[in-house]
PDB file of C-alpha atoms in Angstrom:
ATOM      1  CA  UNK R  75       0.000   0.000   0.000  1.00  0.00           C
ATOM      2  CA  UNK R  76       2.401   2.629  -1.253  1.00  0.00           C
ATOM      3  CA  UNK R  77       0.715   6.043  -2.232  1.00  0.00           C
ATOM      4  CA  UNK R  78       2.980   8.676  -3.980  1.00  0.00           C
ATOM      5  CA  UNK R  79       2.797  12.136  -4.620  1.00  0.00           C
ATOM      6  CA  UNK R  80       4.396  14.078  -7.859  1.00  0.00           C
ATOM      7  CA  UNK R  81       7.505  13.325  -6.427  1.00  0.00           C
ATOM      8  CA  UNK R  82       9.436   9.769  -6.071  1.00  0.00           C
ATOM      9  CA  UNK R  83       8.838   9.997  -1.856  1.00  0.00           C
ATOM     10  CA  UNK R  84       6.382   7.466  -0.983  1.00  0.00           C
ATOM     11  CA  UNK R  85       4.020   9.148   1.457  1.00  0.00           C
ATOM     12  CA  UNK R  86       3.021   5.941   2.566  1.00  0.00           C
ATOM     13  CA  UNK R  87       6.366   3.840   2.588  1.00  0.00           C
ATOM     14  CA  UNK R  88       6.696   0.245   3.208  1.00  0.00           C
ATOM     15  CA  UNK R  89       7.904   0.251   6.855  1.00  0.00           C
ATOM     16  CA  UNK R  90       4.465   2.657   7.828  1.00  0.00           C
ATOM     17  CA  UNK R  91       2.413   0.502   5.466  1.00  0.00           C
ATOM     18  CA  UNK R  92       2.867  -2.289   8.077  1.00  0.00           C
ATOM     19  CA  UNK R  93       2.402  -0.322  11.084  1.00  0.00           C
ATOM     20  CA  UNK R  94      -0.539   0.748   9.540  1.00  0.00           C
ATOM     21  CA  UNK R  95      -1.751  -2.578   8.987  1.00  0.00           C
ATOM     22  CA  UNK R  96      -0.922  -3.969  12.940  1.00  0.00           C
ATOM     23  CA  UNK R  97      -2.687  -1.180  14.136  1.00  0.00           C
ATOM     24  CA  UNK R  98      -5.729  -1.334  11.770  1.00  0.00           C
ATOM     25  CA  UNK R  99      -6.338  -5.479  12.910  1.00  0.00           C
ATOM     26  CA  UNK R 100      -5.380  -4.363  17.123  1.00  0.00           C
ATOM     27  CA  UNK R 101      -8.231  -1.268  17.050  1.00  0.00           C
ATOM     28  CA  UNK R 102     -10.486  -3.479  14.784  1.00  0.00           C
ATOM     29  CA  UNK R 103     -10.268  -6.272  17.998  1.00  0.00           C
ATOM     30  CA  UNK R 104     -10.928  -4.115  20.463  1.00  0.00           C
ATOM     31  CA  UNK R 105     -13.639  -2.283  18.574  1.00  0.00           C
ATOM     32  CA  UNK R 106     -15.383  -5.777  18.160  1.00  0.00           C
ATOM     33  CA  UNK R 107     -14.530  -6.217  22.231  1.00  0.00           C
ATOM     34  CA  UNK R 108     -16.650  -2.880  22.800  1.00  0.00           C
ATOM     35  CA  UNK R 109     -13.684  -0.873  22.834  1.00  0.00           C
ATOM     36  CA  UNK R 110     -14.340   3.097  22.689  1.00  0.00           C
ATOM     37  CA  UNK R 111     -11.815   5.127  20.607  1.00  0.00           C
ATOM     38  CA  UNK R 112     -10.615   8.231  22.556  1.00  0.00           C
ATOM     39  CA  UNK R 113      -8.766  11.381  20.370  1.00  0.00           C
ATOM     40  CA  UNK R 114      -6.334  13.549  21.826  1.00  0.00           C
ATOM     41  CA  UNK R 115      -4.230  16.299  19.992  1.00  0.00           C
ATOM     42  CA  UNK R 116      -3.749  19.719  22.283  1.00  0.00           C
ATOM     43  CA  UNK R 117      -1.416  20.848  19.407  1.00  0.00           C
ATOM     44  CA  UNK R 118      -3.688  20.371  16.944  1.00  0.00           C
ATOM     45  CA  UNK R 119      -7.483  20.402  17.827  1.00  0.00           C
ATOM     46  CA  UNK R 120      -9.476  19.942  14.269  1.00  0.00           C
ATOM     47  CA  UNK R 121      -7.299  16.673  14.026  1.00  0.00           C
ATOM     48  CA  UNK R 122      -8.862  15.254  17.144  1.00  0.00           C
ATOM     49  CA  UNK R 123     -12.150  16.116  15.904  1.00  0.00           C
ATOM     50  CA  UNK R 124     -11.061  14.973  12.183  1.00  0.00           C
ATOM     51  CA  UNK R 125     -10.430  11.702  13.654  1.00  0.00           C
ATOM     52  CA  UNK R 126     -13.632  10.729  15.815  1.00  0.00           C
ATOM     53  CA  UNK R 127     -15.938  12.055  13.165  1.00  0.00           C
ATOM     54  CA  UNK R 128     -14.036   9.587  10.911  1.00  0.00           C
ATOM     55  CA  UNK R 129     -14.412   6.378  13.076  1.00  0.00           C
ATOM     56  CA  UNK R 130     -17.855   7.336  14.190  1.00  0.00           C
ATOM     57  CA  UNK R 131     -19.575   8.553  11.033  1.00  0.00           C
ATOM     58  CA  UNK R 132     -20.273   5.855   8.680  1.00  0.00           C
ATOM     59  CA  UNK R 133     -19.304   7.672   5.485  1.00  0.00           C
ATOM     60  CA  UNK R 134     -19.832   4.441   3.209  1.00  0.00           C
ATOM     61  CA  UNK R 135     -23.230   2.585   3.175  1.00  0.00           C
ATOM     62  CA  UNK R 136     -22.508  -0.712   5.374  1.00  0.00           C
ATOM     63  CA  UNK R 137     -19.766   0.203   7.109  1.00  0.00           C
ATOM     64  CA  UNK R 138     -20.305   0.526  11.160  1.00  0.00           C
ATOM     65  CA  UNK R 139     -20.065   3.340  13.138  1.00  0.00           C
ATOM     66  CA  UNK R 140     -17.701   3.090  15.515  1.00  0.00           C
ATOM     67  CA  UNK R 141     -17.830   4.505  19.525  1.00  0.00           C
ATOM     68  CA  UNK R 142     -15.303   7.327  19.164  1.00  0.00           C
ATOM     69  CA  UNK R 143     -14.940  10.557  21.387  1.00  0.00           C
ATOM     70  CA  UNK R 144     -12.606  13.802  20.637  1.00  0.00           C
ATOM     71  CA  UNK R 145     -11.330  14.955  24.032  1.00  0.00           C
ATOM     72  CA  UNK R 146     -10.128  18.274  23.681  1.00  0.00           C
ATOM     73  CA  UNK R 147     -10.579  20.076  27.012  1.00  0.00           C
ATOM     74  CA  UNK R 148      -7.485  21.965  28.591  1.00  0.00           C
ATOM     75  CA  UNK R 149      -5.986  18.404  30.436  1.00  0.00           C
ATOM     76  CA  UNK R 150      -6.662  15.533  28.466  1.00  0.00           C
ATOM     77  CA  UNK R 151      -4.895  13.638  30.831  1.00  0.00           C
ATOM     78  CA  UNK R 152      -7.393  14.112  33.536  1.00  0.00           C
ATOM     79  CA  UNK R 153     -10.239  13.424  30.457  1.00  0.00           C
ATOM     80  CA  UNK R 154      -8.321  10.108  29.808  1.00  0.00           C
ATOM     81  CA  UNK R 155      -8.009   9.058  33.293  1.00  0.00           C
ATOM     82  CA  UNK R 156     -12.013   9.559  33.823  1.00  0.00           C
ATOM     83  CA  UNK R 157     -13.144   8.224  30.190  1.00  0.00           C
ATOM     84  CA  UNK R 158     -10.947   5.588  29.467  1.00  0.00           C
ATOM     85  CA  UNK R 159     -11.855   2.350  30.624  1.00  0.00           C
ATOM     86  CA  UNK R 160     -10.095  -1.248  30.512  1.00  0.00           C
ATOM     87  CA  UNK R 161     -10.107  -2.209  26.350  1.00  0.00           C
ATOM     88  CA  UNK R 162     -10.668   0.929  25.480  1.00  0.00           C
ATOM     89  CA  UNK R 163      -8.218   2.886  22.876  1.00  0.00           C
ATOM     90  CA  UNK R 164      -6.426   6.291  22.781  1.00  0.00           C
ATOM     91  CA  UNK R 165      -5.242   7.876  19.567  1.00  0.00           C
ATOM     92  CA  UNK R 166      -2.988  10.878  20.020  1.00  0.00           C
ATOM     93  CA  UNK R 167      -2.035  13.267  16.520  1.00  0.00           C
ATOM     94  CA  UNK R 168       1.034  14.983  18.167  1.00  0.00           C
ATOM     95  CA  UNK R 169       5.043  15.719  17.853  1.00  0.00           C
ATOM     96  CA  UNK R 170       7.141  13.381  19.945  1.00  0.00           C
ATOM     97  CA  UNK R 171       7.204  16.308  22.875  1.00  0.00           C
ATOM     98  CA  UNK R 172       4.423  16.947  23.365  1.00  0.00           C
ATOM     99  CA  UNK R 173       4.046  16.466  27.126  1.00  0.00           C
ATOM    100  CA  UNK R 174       0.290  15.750  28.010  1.00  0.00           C
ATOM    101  CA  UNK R 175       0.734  12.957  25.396  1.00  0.00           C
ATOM    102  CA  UNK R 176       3.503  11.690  26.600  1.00  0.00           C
ATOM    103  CA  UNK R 177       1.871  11.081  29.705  1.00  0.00           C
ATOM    104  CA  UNK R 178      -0.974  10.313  28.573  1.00  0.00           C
ATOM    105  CA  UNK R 179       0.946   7.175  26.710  1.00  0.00           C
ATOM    106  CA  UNK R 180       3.139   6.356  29.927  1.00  0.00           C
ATOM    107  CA  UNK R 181      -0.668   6.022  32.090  1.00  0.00           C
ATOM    108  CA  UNK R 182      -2.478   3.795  29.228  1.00  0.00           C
ATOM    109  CA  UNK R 183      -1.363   0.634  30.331  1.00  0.00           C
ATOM    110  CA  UNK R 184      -2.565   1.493  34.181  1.00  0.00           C
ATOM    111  CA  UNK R 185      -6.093   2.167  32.599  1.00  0.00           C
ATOM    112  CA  UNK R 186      -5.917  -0.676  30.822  1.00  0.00           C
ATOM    113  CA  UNK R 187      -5.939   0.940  26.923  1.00  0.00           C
ATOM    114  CA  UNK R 188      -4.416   0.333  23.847  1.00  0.00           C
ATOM    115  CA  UNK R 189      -2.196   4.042  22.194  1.00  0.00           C
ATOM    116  CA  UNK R 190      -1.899   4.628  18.784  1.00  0.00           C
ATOM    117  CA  UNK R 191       0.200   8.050  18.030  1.00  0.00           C
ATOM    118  CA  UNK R 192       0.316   9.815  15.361  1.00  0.00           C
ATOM    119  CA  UNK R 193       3.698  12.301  14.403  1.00  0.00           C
ATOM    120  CA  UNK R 194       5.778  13.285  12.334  1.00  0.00           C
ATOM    121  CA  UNK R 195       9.575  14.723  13.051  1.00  0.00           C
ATOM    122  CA  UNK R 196      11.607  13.059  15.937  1.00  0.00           C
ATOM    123  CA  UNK R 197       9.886   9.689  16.705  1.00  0.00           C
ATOM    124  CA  UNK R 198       9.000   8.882  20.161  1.00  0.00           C
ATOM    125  CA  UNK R 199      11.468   6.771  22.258  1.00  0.00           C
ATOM    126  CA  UNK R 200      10.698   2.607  21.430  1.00  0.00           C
ATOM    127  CA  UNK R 201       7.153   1.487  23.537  1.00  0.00           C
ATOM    128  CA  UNK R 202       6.188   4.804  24.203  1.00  0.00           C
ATOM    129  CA  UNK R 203       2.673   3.267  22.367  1.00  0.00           C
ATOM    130  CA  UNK R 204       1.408   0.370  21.240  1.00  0.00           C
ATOM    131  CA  UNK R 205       1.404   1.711  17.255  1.00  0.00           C
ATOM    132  CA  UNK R 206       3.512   4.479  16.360  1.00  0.00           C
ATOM    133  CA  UNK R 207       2.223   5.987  12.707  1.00  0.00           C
ATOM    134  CA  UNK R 208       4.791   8.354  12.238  1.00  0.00           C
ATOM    135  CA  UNK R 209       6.166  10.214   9.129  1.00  0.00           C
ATOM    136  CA  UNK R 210      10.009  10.728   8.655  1.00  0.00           C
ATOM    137  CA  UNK R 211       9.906  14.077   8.178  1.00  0.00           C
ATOM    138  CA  UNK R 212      11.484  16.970  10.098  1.00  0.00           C
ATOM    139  CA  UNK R 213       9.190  19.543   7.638  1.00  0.00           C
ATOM    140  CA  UNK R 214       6.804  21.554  10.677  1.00  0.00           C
ATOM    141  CA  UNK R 215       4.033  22.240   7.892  1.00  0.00           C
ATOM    142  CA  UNK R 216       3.653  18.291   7.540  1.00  0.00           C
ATOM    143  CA  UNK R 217       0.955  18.146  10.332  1.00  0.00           C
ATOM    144  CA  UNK R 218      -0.957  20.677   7.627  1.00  0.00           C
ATOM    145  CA  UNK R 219      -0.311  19.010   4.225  1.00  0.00           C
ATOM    146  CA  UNK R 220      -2.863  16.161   4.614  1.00  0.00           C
ATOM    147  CA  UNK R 221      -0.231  13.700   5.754  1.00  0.00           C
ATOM    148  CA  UNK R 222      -2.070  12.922   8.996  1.00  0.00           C
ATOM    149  CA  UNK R 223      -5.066  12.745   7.376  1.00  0.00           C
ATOM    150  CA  UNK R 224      -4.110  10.724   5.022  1.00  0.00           C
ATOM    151  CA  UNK R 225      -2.784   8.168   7.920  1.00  0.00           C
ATOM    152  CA  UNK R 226      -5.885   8.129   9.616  1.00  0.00           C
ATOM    153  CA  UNK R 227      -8.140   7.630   6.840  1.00  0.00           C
ATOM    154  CA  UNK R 228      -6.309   4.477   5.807  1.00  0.00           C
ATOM    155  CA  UNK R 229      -6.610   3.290   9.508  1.00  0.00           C
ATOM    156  CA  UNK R 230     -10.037   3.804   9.446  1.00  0.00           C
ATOM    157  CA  UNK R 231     -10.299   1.856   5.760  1.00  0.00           C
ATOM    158  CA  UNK R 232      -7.833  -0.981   6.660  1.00  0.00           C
ATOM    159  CA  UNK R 233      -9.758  -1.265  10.530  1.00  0.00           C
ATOM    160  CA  UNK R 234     -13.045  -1.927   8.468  1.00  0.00           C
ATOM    161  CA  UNK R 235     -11.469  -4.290   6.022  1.00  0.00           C
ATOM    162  CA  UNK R 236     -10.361  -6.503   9.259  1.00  0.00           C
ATOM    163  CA  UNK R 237     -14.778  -6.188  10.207  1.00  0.00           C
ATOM    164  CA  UNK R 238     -14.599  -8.353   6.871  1.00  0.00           C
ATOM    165  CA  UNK R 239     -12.550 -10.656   7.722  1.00  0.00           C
ATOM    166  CA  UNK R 240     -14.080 -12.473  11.333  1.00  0.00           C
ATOM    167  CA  UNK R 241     -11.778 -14.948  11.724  1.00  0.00           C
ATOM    168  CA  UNK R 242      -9.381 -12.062  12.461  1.00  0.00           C
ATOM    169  CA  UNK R 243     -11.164 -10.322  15.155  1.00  0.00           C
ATOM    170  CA  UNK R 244     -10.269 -12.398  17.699  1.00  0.00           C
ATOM    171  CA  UNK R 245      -6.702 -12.587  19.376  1.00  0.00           C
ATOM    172  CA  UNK R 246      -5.071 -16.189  18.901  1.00  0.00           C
ATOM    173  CA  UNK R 247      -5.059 -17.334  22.888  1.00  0.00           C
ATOM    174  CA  UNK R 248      -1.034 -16.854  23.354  1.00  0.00           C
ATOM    175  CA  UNK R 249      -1.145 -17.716  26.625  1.00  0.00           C
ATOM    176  CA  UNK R 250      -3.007 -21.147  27.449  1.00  0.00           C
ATOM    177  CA  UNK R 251       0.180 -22.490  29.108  1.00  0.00           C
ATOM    178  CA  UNK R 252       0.164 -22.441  32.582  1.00  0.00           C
ATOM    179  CA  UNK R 253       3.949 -21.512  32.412  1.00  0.00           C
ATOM    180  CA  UNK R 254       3.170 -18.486  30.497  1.00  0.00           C
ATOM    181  CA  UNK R 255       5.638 -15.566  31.574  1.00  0.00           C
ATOM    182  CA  UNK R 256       3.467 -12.510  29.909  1.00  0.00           C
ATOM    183  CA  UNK R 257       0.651 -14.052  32.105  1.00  0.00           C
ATOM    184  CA  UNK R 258       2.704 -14.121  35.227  1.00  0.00           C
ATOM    185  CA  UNK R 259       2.601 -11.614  38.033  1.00  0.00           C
ATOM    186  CA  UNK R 260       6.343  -9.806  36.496  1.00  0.00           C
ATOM    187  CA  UNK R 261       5.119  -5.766  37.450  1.00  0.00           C
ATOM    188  CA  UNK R 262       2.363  -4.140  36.653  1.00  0.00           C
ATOM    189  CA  UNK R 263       1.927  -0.550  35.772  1.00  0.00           C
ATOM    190  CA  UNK R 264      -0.734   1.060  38.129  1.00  0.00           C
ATOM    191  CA  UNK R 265      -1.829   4.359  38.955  1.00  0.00           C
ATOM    192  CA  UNK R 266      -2.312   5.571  42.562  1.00  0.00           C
ATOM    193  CA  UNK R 267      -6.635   6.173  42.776  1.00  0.00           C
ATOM    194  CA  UNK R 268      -6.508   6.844  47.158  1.00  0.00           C
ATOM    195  CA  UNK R 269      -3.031   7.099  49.048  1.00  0.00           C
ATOM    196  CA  UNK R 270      -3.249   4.708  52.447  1.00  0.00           C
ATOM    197  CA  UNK R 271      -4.881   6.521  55.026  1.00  0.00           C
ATOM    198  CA  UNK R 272      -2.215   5.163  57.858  1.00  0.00           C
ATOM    199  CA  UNK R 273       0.881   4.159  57.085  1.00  0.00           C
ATOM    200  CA  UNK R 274       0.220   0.503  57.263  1.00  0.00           C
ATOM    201  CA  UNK R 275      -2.540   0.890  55.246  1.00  0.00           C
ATOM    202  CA  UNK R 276      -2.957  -0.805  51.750  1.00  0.00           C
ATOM    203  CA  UNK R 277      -3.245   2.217  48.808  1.00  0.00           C
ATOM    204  CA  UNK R 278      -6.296   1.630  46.038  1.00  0.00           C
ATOM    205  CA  UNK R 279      -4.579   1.624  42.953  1.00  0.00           C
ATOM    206  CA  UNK R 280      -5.721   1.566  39.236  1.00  0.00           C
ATOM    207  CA  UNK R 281      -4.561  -1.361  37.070  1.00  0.00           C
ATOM    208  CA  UNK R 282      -5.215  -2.315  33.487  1.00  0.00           C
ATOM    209  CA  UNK R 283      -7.876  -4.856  34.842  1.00  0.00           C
ATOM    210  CA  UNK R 284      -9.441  -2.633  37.283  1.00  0.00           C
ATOM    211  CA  UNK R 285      -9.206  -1.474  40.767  1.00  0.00           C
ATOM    212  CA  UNK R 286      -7.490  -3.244  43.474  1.00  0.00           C
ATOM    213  CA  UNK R 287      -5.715  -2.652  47.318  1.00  0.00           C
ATOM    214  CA  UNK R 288      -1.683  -3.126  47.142  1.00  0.00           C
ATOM    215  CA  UNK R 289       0.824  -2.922  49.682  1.00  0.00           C
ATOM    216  CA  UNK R 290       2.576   0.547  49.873  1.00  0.00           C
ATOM    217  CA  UNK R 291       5.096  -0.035  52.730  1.00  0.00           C
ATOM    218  CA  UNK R 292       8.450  -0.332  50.227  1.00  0.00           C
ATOM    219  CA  UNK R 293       7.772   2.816  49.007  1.00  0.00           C
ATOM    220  CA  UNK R 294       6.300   4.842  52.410  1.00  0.00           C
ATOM    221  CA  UNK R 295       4.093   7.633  51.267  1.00  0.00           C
ATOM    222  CA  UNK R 296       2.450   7.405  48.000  1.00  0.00           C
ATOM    223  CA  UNK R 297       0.065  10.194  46.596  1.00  0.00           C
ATOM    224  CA  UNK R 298      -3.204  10.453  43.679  1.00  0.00           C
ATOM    225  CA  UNK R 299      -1.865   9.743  40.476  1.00  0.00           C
ATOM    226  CA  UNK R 300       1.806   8.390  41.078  1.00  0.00           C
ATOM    227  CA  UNK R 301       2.688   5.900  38.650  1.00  0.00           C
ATOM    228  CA  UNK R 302       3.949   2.599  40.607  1.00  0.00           C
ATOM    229  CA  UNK R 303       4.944  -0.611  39.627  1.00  0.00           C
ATOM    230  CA  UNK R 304       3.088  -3.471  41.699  1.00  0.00           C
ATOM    231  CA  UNK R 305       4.546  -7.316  42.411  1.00  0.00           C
ATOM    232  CA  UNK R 306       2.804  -9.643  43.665  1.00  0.00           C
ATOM    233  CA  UNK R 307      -0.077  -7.053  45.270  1.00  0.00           C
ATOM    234  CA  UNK R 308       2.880  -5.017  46.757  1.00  0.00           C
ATOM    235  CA  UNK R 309       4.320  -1.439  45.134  1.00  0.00           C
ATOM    236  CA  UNK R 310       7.781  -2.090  44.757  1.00  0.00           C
ATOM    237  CA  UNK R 311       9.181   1.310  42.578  1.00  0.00           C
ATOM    238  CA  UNK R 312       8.120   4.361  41.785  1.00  0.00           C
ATOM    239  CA  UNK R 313       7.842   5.165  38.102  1.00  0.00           C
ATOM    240  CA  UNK R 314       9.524   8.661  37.406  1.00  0.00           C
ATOM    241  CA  UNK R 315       8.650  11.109  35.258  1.00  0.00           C
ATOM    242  CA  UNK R 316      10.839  10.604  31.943  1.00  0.00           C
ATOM    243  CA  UNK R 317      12.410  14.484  31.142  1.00  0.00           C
ATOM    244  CA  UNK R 318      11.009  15.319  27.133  1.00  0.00           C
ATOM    245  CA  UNK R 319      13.547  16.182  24.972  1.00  0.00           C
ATOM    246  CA  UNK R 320      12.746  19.298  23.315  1.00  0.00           C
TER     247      UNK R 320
END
């Protein structure tokens, strides 16, 4: 799926073709799951809106609309943190430094969502989502040339070719050994919901399967919203604050 302009630059090369394509069949599952698609871009509002209207509109007869929400207020951190919920998705259209989408990506896992990001310029560091999309480009007019758009529009074509296809919508069961390490407890991202209210009591933390009480006393005093790493239903680090390049 190569699409070129006037020049001999792909705008759609190979390597993004296939991220394209992993994303499209990971939002299509989780669509089919009851997933809701959440849109964040504080650089770059109509793009948020540009993208929900697309997955929720069905611009073709037959195809479905699809639950998706721009969130565009001032923190859309704090509108992630209170929409999102466990198989949901977030989408962000933003440059690598952006910093309320960098944490928003850091706090997915903890509420238990998928990222897909959007960009252009620097890339974000390796993991920072799920699916990167991201056009190797250091031109600053590319978020206004129709690149993104393009990008999303073929996400939201190549997620409804996967509807076609059933067989693919659900997840081959990786895990059915016992033994499993992904399935193990190895350290969990969570998110601090209510800080102990003694110090030998547990803290309620957030988790990508839901709510539950850990032990806090490694770490001593914990507050709302720290990232924390839980083992075995004890916090046992603190996850820092990566500095953004800029």
């Amino acid at each position: 799926m190569t699409t070129t302009a006037h020049s001999d630059a792909p705008l759609i090369d190979d390597d993004l073709s296939s991220d394209l394509a992993s994303a499209a069949l990971s939002l299509a599952r989780r669509f089919n799951a009851g997933a809701t698609l959440w849109v964040i871009s504080p650089q770059w509002e109509p793009h948020a809106h540009h993208v929900a209207v697309e997955f929720v509109h069905p611009v073709i007869m037959g195809k479905r609309a699809l639950p998706s929400v721009a969130l565009v207020e001032p923190d859309p951190v704090a509108q992630c943190r209170v929409a999102t919920r466990p198989g949901d998705v977030i989408i962000a259209v933003a440059s690598a430094d952006q910093p309320q989408v960098c944490d928003a990506m850091r706090r997915a896992p903890a509420w238990g969502a998928d990222t897909i990001w959007i960009g252009s310029g620097t890339r974000p560091p390796a993991g920072s989502a799920d699916h990167t999309l991201w056009v190797a480009s250091d031109d600053p007019m590319v978020p206004a040339t129709g690149r993104f758009v393009l990008m999303y529009h073929l996400l939201w074509e190549l997620t409804h070719v996967c509807f076609e296809h059933p067989g693919l919508l659900t997840p081959d069961d990786e895990c059915a050994d016992d033994g499993c390490v992904t399935c193990s407890d190895e350290g969990r991202l969570a998110e601090v919901v209510l800080p102990p209210a003694t110090v030998l009591d547990t803290a309620l933390v957030r988790t990508g399967s839901g709510e539950e009480s850990v032990d806090v006393t490694v770490l001593g005093e914990v507050e709302v919203n720290d990232l924390i790493l839980v083992h075995g239903g004890a916090a046992i680090t603190r996850i820092d604050k990566p500095e953004v390049s800029r």
